[in-house]
Amino acid sequence: MTTHVVDPDRVPDGPLTPPGGVGGLLDVFRRRYLLKLLVKKELQARYEGSFLGMLWSYVQPLVRFCMYYFVMGLVLNFSRGVENFAMHIFAGMVFVHFFTETFTSGTRSIVKNKALVRKMALPREMFPVAAMLVSAYHTFPQLLILTAGAVMSGWDPGALETAEPVLAGLLGFAIIAVFGTALALLFSAANVFFRDFQNFVQTVGIFVTWSVPMIYPFSRLTKSPLGGTWVETVYLANPIAEAVLLLQYGFWVPTTTDPAVTLATEMPDHLFTRGLIVLAVSFVVLGISQWVFSRLEGKFAERL
Amino acid sequence: MSDSIVVENVSKRFTMRYHRTIKQIAIASVRRQQLSDSFLAVDDVSFVVKQGESIGLMGLNGSGKSTLLKLISGVMRPDGGQVLTRGRIAGLIATGAGFHAQLTGRDNVYLNAAILGMSEVETKAKFDQIIEFADVGKFLDTPVGHYSSGMFARLGFAVAAHVNSDIFLVDEALAVGDRPFKKKCMERMREIKEEGRTLFYVSHSPGSVRKMCDRAIVLEKGSLGFDGPVDEGIRYLKYDSDDPNSEDDELGTDI
């Protein structure tokens, strides 16, 4: 055996650490460059060989919008007494779509990237986070369309005294982003062990459409026998419902003829305070998801 | 201060589940069949590797070599004991694992380098070297799904071999590729070794281990069987009866 000489220049600085890193989500944001490339890859892969490309992510929401508007608004007449019902639906759809996309694609993300997860050491939280960012990327143009629609329906951002409409939208966006990432993280890990979870998540997706004031106004619930009961409390505790209400507050309420009246009849009290609480709770859920994820992560490579 | 890899009483247990659906589990429990079984793939292994050493990890199939390598690279975590490493790790644990068939060779180089921890600036600086080594020519901007398996492997090796790393892991990566490429790989590995990086080489081929490494570790059914000079390690494994002049032996074809 040859004697071993260590060249001091070659000894890397820094301590001995467990390989692969243990920083979780923090590691993801420390390696933003990799995250950027993964998001780019995801976007490129999704529209591979497609002629319409990114347009496809608008076709489905558009069809759904027309269907809701026709069936709910015109046939079932849910729009009775609701001004600008189209704006009401669309504001809801933007966030419902953002959430379900994040949740379903995020849940599949680890299993889908199993080639990487099994062979390479990188923060596995990258994949659910990338899924959320891809969904967010698709949401921005929809928000632009929403703004354009609002302006055309006579949007007056100064009509509300309490707070900025745009701020309400941003708060709602933050709620969906944080809460969606939290659930994506949790279910992507669970999905490694039982693929049942991706089906479960799709089932939840159907439920979400009906559990937010989108295809019916919020006043339908408050005026129903369930109004004021625990059902209403649970309904409003739903982060997606809260986010949808915030977006409607910002982009639908100001388009109505008398925003003050709409606010009183169609929106719950203390909307902003509720929003901030929901956001805080979403961060707590994110923390719990990260904790569960870190515990399960060690088994990913062998279970895939 | 110059420890590069520290493996302390490391164990890894794998659980095999015989049944995956609720129906199968129900039937199996009614019949009182065993639902799962576990075995130790790596069993209480300890050793320390100094910076700049080159280690040949040997052992029969199923002795836990690849699992140990995954524990060192951080892909898996040990169930018992701990693994500690110093500096950036790169390596060939299945070449081109991070490649995506739809992306072009160029995009894959950037993505794979980023996964291995390189920044954009670092990758740009190394890009020409990587491409020259991979020798994929005009196919650089073609999706790698259309590559021949040799080209695919060459590109994978090229990226991993040019990452600025302190520890370099190799898992029987030279089994693919034609003879000139294998030669080139061995040369590159020798360069890496001479640069003073820690080399951790898993191989069945005594010839290449003898050439590349100055210490051998032999695993036997998950436990450490031997740790010491290469020639003794090869004798320990009874691999030395092989014809030392055979080509496979020289170039490290792992069968």
XYZ file of C-alpha atoms in Angstrom:
559
model
C 0.000 0.000 0.000
C 1.436 3.342 -1.009
C 1.737 5.942 1.688
C -1.035 8.415 1.485
C -0.235 12.097 1.281
C -2.997 14.653 1.612
C -2.607 17.851 -0.348
C -3.919 20.521 2.018
C -5.241 22.577 -0.908
C -7.540 19.759 -1.871
C -9.160 19.379 1.503
C -12.513 21.137 1.189
C -13.395 23.616 3.877
C -16.467 22.950 5.844
C -17.457 20.313 8.302
C -18.351 16.676 7.879
C -22.067 16.576 7.231
C -24.641 13.937 6.364
C -24.727 13.707 2.559
C -27.773 14.907 0.682
C -28.559 17.825 2.941
C -31.234 18.042 5.600
C -32.561 21.544 5.114
C -35.873 20.556 3.504
C -37.705 23.500 1.980
C -34.862 25.817 2.955
C -32.563 23.796 0.705
C -35.049 24.267 -2.126
C -34.820 28.040 -1.887
C -31.063 27.908 -1.443
C -30.863 26.090 -4.780
C -33.118 28.368 -6.793
C -31.145 27.809 -9.968
C -31.954 24.095 -9.947
C -35.575 24.887 -9.103
C -35.740 27.221 -12.101
C -34.401 24.527 -14.419
C -36.853 21.947 -13.050
C -39.793 24.286 -13.604
C -38.570 24.996 -17.137
C -38.238 21.275 -17.795
C -41.733 20.634 -16.489
C -43.219 23.337 -18.719
C -41.334 22.077 -21.736
C -42.251 18.441 -21.094
C -45.923 19.160 -20.611
C -46.471 20.582 -24.064
C -44.074 18.282 -25.867
C -45.258 17.559 -29.390
C -48.381 19.663 -28.950
C -49.367 22.102 -31.687
C -51.383 24.476 -29.508
C -48.883 24.167 -26.661
C -49.619 26.361 -23.702
C -53.015 27.322 -25.140
C -54.291 23.979 -23.904
C -54.111 25.143 -20.321
C -56.740 27.752 -21.243
C -59.059 25.579 -23.319
C -60.218 23.469 -20.387
C -60.937 26.378 -18.022
C -62.696 28.211 -20.856
C -64.968 25.264 -21.610
C -65.697 24.789 -17.944
C -66.448 28.489 -17.567
C -68.929 28.436 -20.444
C -70.610 25.347 -19.024
C -70.952 26.809 -15.533
C -72.227 30.078 -16.897
C -74.792 28.374 -19.083
C -76.039 25.732 -16.653
C -75.705 27.524 -13.335
C -76.325 31.055 -14.468
C -78.898 30.669 -17.203
C -80.582 27.269 -16.768
C -80.627 26.970 -12.953
C -80.730 30.740 -12.571
C -78.240 30.891 -9.676
C -77.320 34.291 -11.026
C -80.631 35.729 -9.918
C -79.882 38.930 -8.070
C -76.129 38.585 -8.679
C -74.568 41.261 -10.804
C -71.773 40.341 -13.225
C -72.216 36.665 -12.530
C -69.594 35.821 -15.157
C -66.965 37.748 -13.184
C -68.124 36.022 -10.024
C -67.575 32.593 -11.583
C -64.311 33.466 -13.233
C -62.746 34.932 -10.089
C -63.569 31.677 -8.319
C -62.280 29.501 -11.146
C -58.840 31.140 -11.281
C -57.996 30.084 -7.737
C -59.849 26.765 -7.778
C -57.859 25.846 -10.883
C -54.595 27.033 -9.306
C -55.294 24.926 -6.235
C -56.423 21.711 -7.947
C -53.517 21.898 -10.412
C -51.008 22.343 -7.587
C -52.607 19.587 -5.551
C -52.946 16.947 -8.288
C -49.673 17.537 -10.132
C -47.843 18.069 -6.833
C -49.122 14.770 -5.457
C -47.845 12.913 -8.502
C -44.577 14.820 -8.692
C -42.332 12.494 -6.658
C -43.563 9.298 -8.306
C -43.311 10.933 -11.727
C -39.679 11.845 -11.128
C -38.741 8.506 -9.641
C -35.762 8.084 -11.948
C -34.216 11.130 -10.313
C -35.380 10.393 -6.781
C -33.940 6.889 -6.858
C -30.548 7.810 -8.193
C -29.606 11.362 -7.353
C -29.328 13.251 -4.122
C -31.289 16.493 -4.326
C -33.856 18.011 -1.987
C -36.984 16.002 -2.802
C -39.143 18.951 -1.779
C -38.052 20.413 -5.138
C -40.693 18.453 -7.013
C -43.887 19.493 -5.182
C -42.612 23.074 -5.042
C -41.863 23.011 -8.777
C -45.388 21.684 -9.399
C -46.822 24.646 -7.487
C -44.680 27.100 -9.456
C -45.749 25.567 -12.773
C -49.398 26.014 -11.739
C -48.667 29.577 -10.623
C -47.060 30.254 -13.992
C -50.319 29.259 -15.649
C -52.363 31.321 -13.227
C -50.768 34.675 -14.032
C -52.237 35.057 -17.531
C -55.622 34.117 -16.084
C -55.250 36.894 -13.527
C -54.535 39.287 -16.411
C -57.707 38.134 -18.172
C -59.578 38.619 -14.891
C -58.264 42.173 -14.575
C -59.189 42.932 -18.185
C -62.685 41.531 -17.596
C -63.027 43.599 -14.435
C -62.005 46.782 -16.208
C -64.528 46.108 -18.971
C -67.303 45.585 -16.416
C -66.581 48.954 -14.875
C -64.045 48.010 -12.219
C -63.339 50.880 -9.895
C -60.484 49.960 -7.561
C -61.191 53.018 -5.410
C -64.796 51.990 -4.730
C -63.888 50.098 -1.563
C -62.821 52.099 1.417
C -61.245 49.433 3.555
C -58.365 48.058 1.516
C -56.815 47.693 -1.873
C -58.503 45.168 -4.184
C -55.116 44.100 -5.515
C -53.909 43.431 -1.984
C -56.900 41.146 -1.433
C -55.996 39.223 -4.585
C -52.374 38.861 -3.485
C -53.408 37.623 -0.047
C -55.666 35.035 -1.683
C -52.845 34.013 -4.018
C -50.470 33.581 -1.081
C -53.019 31.411 0.750
C -53.427 29.065 -2.226
C -49.671 28.946 -2.865
C -48.794 28.061 0.735
C -51.731 25.765 1.425
C -51.394 24.045 -1.971
C -47.673 23.456 -1.437
C -48.358 22.082 2.031
C -50.881 19.538 0.745
C -48.754 18.704 -2.313
C -45.784 18.003 -0.045
C -47.799 15.768 2.274
C -49.592 13.810 -0.433
C -46.596 13.452 -2.738
C -44.860 11.598 0.102
C -47.925 9.486 0.869
C -48.312 8.680 -2.822
C -44.902 6.986 -2.837
C -46.244 4.382 -0.431
C -49.762 3.978 -1.820
C -50.737 5.209 -5.260
C -54.305 5.394 -3.935
C -53.535 8.918 -2.872
C -53.426 10.309 -6.388
C -56.950 9.006 -6.961
C -58.041 10.344 -3.614
C -56.675 13.760 -4.524
C -58.597 13.794 -7.797
C -61.761 12.989 -5.880
C -61.093 15.912 -3.573
C -60.707 18.078 -6.682
C -64.351 17.478 -7.582
C -65.388 18.448 -4.077
C -63.462 21.733 -4.181
C -65.572 23.105 -7.058
C -68.710 22.862 -4.924
C -67.239 23.909 -1.608
C -66.417 27.465 -2.631
C -68.696 30.357 -3.581
C -68.033 30.173 -7.284
C -70.994 28.770 -9.208
C -73.334 30.075 -6.548
C -73.029 33.263 -4.484
C -72.041 33.151 -0.825
C -75.431 34.655 0.136
C -77.071 31.396 -0.992
C -75.451 29.712 1.985
C -76.074 32.470 4.536
C -79.739 32.704 3.552
C -80.234 28.946 3.592
C -81.236 27.058 6.777
C -77.522 26.290 7.206
C -76.640 29.992 7.478
C -75.222 30.982 10.843
C -74.727 27.363 11.910
C -71.491 25.452 12.357
C -71.682 24.536 8.663
C -71.046 28.154 7.729
C -68.115 28.307 10.143
C -66.547 25.202 8.608
C -67.271 26.515 5.122
C -65.425 29.736 5.823
C -62.510 27.942 7.472
C -61.732 26.353 4.113
C -58.616 28.168 2.823
C -59.752 27.853 -0.787
C -63.145 29.408 -0.046
C -61.362 32.204 1.807
C -58.973 32.818 -1.105
C -61.845 32.816 -3.610
C -63.790 35.323 -1.501
C -60.716 37.552 -1.313
C -60.312 37.536 -5.086
C -64.017 38.247 -5.559
C -63.710 41.032 -3.023
C -60.980 42.603 -5.110
C -62.190 41.964 -8.643
C -65.912 41.321 -8.556
C -67.382 43.467 -5.755
C -66.000 46.737 -7.215
C -67.693 45.997 -10.555
C -71.178 45.936 -9.043
C -73.370 49.069 -9.038
C -73.284 49.536 -5.279
C -70.164 47.835 -3.864
C -71.116 48.688 -0.289
C -74.376 46.747 -0.571
C -72.704 43.810 -2.298
C -70.088 43.761 0.413
C -72.714 43.615 3.134
C -74.805 40.873 1.532
C -72.280 38.722 -0.338
C -69.120 38.804 1.783
C -68.501 37.550 5.324
C -67.407 39.993 8.026
C -63.746 40.656 8.746
C -62.640 39.174 5.451
C -59.056 40.464 5.705
C -58.558 39.374 9.292
C -59.855 35.939 8.372
C -57.504 35.902 5.384
C -54.457 36.657 7.508
C -55.432 33.968 10.024
C -55.953 31.427 7.241
C -52.547 32.322 5.796
C -50.931 31.827 9.208
C -52.689 28.474 9.605
C -51.543 27.480 6.103
C -47.944 28.107 7.166
C -48.496 25.877 10.197
C -49.882 23.133 7.919
C -46.810 23.618 5.721
C -44.588 23.106 8.752
C -46.407 19.899 9.680
C -46.229 18.640 6.089
C -42.489 19.303 6.012
C -42.069 17.362 9.258
C -44.001 14.360 7.910
C -42.202 14.590 4.569
C -38.765 14.530 6.222
C -39.736 11.438 8.184
C -40.984 9.562 5.123
C -38.298 10.792 2.716
C -35.685 8.318 3.934
C -37.721 5.447 2.471
C -38.440 7.026 -0.933
C -35.511 5.531 -2.814
C -36.360 1.964 -1.826
C -40.136 2.189 -2.207
C -40.194 3.618 -5.719
C -9.117 17.015 9.774
C -8.778 15.377 6.410
C -11.438 12.721 6.748
C -13.524 12.668 3.614
C -16.063 9.927 4.254
C -16.885 8.632 7.709
C -19.126 5.588 7.947
C -20.031 4.667 11.512
C -21.902 1.466 12.381
C -24.141 1.953 9.383
C -27.041 -0.423 8.811
C -29.752 -0.394 6.198
C -32.759 -2.659 6.419
C -35.032 -3.322 3.486
C -38.592 -4.459 3.939
C -40.126 -6.613 1.265
C -43.866 -6.501 1.111
C -45.401 -9.479 -0.576
C -48.830 -7.931 -1.013
C -49.714 -4.475 -2.107
C -53.485 -4.252 -2.315
C -56.029 -4.438 0.467
C -57.541 -7.541 -1.164
C -54.233 -9.399 -1.254
C -53.427 -8.428 2.328
C -56.837 -9.592 3.541
C -56.538 -12.948 1.793
C -52.977 -13.438 3.005
C -53.849 -12.701 6.614
C -56.796 -15.118 6.486
C -54.453 -17.797 5.182
C -51.912 -16.786 7.834
C -49.244 -16.144 5.255
C -46.342 -13.866 5.993
C -47.133 -10.281 4.970
C -43.641 -8.892 4.817
C -40.062 -9.836 5.350
C -37.000 -7.745 5.982
C -33.289 -8.191 5.579
C -30.187 -6.188 6.335
C -28.629 -5.013 3.089
C -25.856 -3.245 4.983
C -25.041 -4.571 8.431
C -23.031 -2.523 10.928
C -20.356 -1.282 8.539
C -17.707 1.188 9.730
C -14.710 2.723 7.981
C -13.058 6.100 7.437
C -11.787 7.377 4.105
C -9.182 10.158 4.037
C -9.331 12.982 1.540
C -7.639 11.943 -1.690
C -7.715 8.211 -1.049
C -9.042 5.929 -3.734
C -11.097 3.028 -2.502
C -12.166 -0.013 -4.454
C -15.399 -1.435 -3.082
C -15.751 -5.074 -4.014
C -18.021 -7.947 -3.236
C -20.275 -10.498 -4.866
C -23.636 -9.552 -6.331
C -26.111 -8.713 -3.579
C -23.446 -8.011 -0.988
C -24.739 -4.464 -0.458
C -22.237 -2.481 -2.530
C -24.768 -0.356 -4.371
C -26.779 0.256 -1.227
C -23.657 1.437 0.570
C -22.865 3.735 -2.335
C -26.382 5.188 -2.204
C -25.979 5.782 1.520
C -22.746 7.676 0.880
C -24.228 9.716 -1.958
C -27.205 10.684 0.206
C -29.883 9.066 -1.974
C -30.723 6.753 0.940
C -30.455 7.331 4.642
C -29.132 4.714 7.040
C -31.523 3.099 9.526
C -28.745 2.829 12.083
C -25.434 4.604 12.537
C -24.396 7.612 10.508
C -22.672 8.607 7.303
C -20.759 11.875 7.168
C -19.059 13.391 4.147
C -17.051 16.518 3.484
C -17.471 18.591 0.361
C -19.430 18.131 -2.819
C -20.214 14.643 -4.070
C -20.545 13.693 -7.701
C -20.439 10.384 -9.345
C -21.701 7.787 -11.658
C -24.452 5.902 -9.950
C -26.109 4.850 -13.191
C -25.076 7.264 -15.893
C -27.620 9.713 -17.161
C -30.106 8.998 -14.379
C -31.089 12.629 -14.307
C -31.696 12.852 -18.032
C -35.083 13.589 -19.484
C -35.836 12.045 -22.820
C -37.701 15.076 -24.159
C -34.984 17.588 -23.374
C -32.062 18.190 -25.720
C -28.536 17.129 -24.861
C -27.640 20.738 -24.106
C -30.559 21.282 -21.698
C -29.849 17.969 -20.014
C -26.230 18.925 -19.401
C -27.350 22.079 -17.603
C -30.066 20.286 -15.635
C -27.881 17.366 -14.638
C -25.028 19.653 -13.595
C -27.471 21.693 -11.498
C -28.712 18.540 -9.789
C -25.110 17.708 -8.958
C -24.817 21.117 -7.349
C -23.161 23.246 -10.057
C -24.151 26.866 -10.553
C -24.947 28.317 -13.957
C -21.553 30.056 -14.169
C -19.670 26.876 -13.248
C -21.578 24.859 -15.832
C -20.914 27.414 -18.572
C -17.200 27.321 -17.767
C -17.122 23.530 -18.064
C -19.590 23.181 -20.925
C -17.087 22.892 -23.778
C -15.034 20.290 -21.911
C -18.159 18.241 -21.236
C -19.263 18.321 -24.852
C -15.819 17.473 -26.131
C -15.615 14.503 -23.793
C -19.120 13.260 -24.586
C -18.438 13.497 -28.312
C -22.097 13.618 -29.349
C -21.329 15.974 -32.238
C -24.309 17.409 -34.070
C -26.780 15.627 -31.785
C -26.204 18.138 -29.011
C -29.484 19.889 -29.744
C -31.483 16.704 -30.320
C -33.652 15.284 -27.527
C -31.654 12.623 -25.705
C -34.541 10.190 -26.158
C -33.255 9.772 -29.705
C -29.679 9.055 -28.641
C -28.081 5.673 -28.967
C -27.446 4.046 -25.609
C -23.733 4.684 -26.015
C -24.207 8.395 -26.653
C -26.592 8.612 -23.728
C -24.072 7.002 -21.413
C -21.217 9.133 -22.735
C -23.103 12.355 -22.059
C -24.033 11.169 -18.579
C -20.468 10.247 -17.778
C -19.159 13.495 -19.251
C -21.309 15.666 -16.978
C -20.561 13.726 -13.814
C -16.853 13.526 -14.594
C -16.514 17.291 -15.016
C -18.437 18.459 -11.970
C -16.227 20.195 -9.429
C -16.502 17.642 -6.673
C -14.475 16.575 -3.697
C -15.743 13.008 -3.653
C -16.251 10.974 -6.793
C -18.354 7.809 -6.672
C -18.344 5.282 -9.501
C -20.710 2.337 -9.702
C -19.817 -0.038 -12.492
C -20.399 2.746 -14.956
C -17.881 1.536 -17.461
C -19.916 -1.466 -18.481
C -21.453 0.650 -21.231
C -19.646 2.235 -24.092
C -17.168 0.985 -26.627
C -13.539 0.248 -26.020
C -12.055 3.674 -26.869
C -14.605 5.322 -24.606
C -13.803 2.970 -21.747
C -10.156 3.870 -22.127
C -11.053 7.551 -22.039
C -13.120 6.987 -18.891
C -10.302 5.218 -17.130
C -7.985 8.086 -18.036
C -10.436 10.606 -16.725
C -10.793 8.648 -13.485
C -7.044 8.605 -13.129
C -6.984 12.402 -13.608
C -9.657 12.787 -10.964
C -7.624 10.649 -8.627
C -4.455 12.630 -9.329
C -6.242 15.894 -8.653
C -6.460 14.650 -5.081
C -10.162 13.950 -4.988
C -11.520 11.055 -3.020
C -12.399 8.223 -5.355
C -14.859 5.524 -4.351
C -15.025 2.875 -7.021
C -17.378 -0.099 -7.048
C -16.217 -2.841 -9.360
C -16.043 -6.559 -9.975
C -12.950 -6.204 -12.035
C -9.735 -6.844 -10.098
C -7.663 -5.360 -12.923
C -9.193 -1.917 -12.810
C -9.330 -1.854 -9.016
C -5.636 -2.739 -8.927
C -4.922 0.114 -11.347
C -7.106 2.782 -9.816
C -7.237 2.164 -6.115
C -4.853 2.109 -3.197
C -7.203 0.447 -0.748
C -9.877 -2.196 -1.053
C -13.009 -2.724 0.988
C -14.841 -6.011 0.547
C -18.459 -6.461 1.564
C -19.845 -9.889 2.381
C -23.597 -10.240 2.785
C -23.798 -6.680 4.009
C -20.958 -6.817 6.531
C -17.422 -5.569 6.173
C -15.339 -8.584 5.185
C -12.021 -6.974 4.443
C -10.454 -3.527 4.571
C -6.850 -3.079 3.479
C -4.384 -3.301 0.596
C -5.842 -4.012 -2.835
C -3.918 -7.191 -3.615
C -4.922 -8.817 -0.360
C -8.511 -7.775 -0.938
C -8.547 -9.411 -4.336
C -7.034 -12.555 -2.857
C -9.631 -12.428 -0.096
C -12.352 -12.492 -2.720
C -10.552 -15.260 -4.638
C -10.759 -13.098 -7.750
C -7.042 -13.447 -8.408
C -7.392 -16.766 -10.189
C -8.844 -14.899 -13.166
C -6.631 -14.576 -16.183
C -5.019 -11.201 -15.540
C -4.463 -10.605 -19.237
C -8.057 -10.848 -20.322
C -9.496 -7.706 -21.867
C -12.517 -7.625 -19.623
C -10.280 -7.589 -16.650
C -8.231 -4.718 -17.988
C -11.083 -2.460 -18.958
C -13.487 -3.186 -16.190
C -16.392 -4.779 -17.934
C -18.644 -5.740 -15.126
C -20.649 -8.792 -15.920
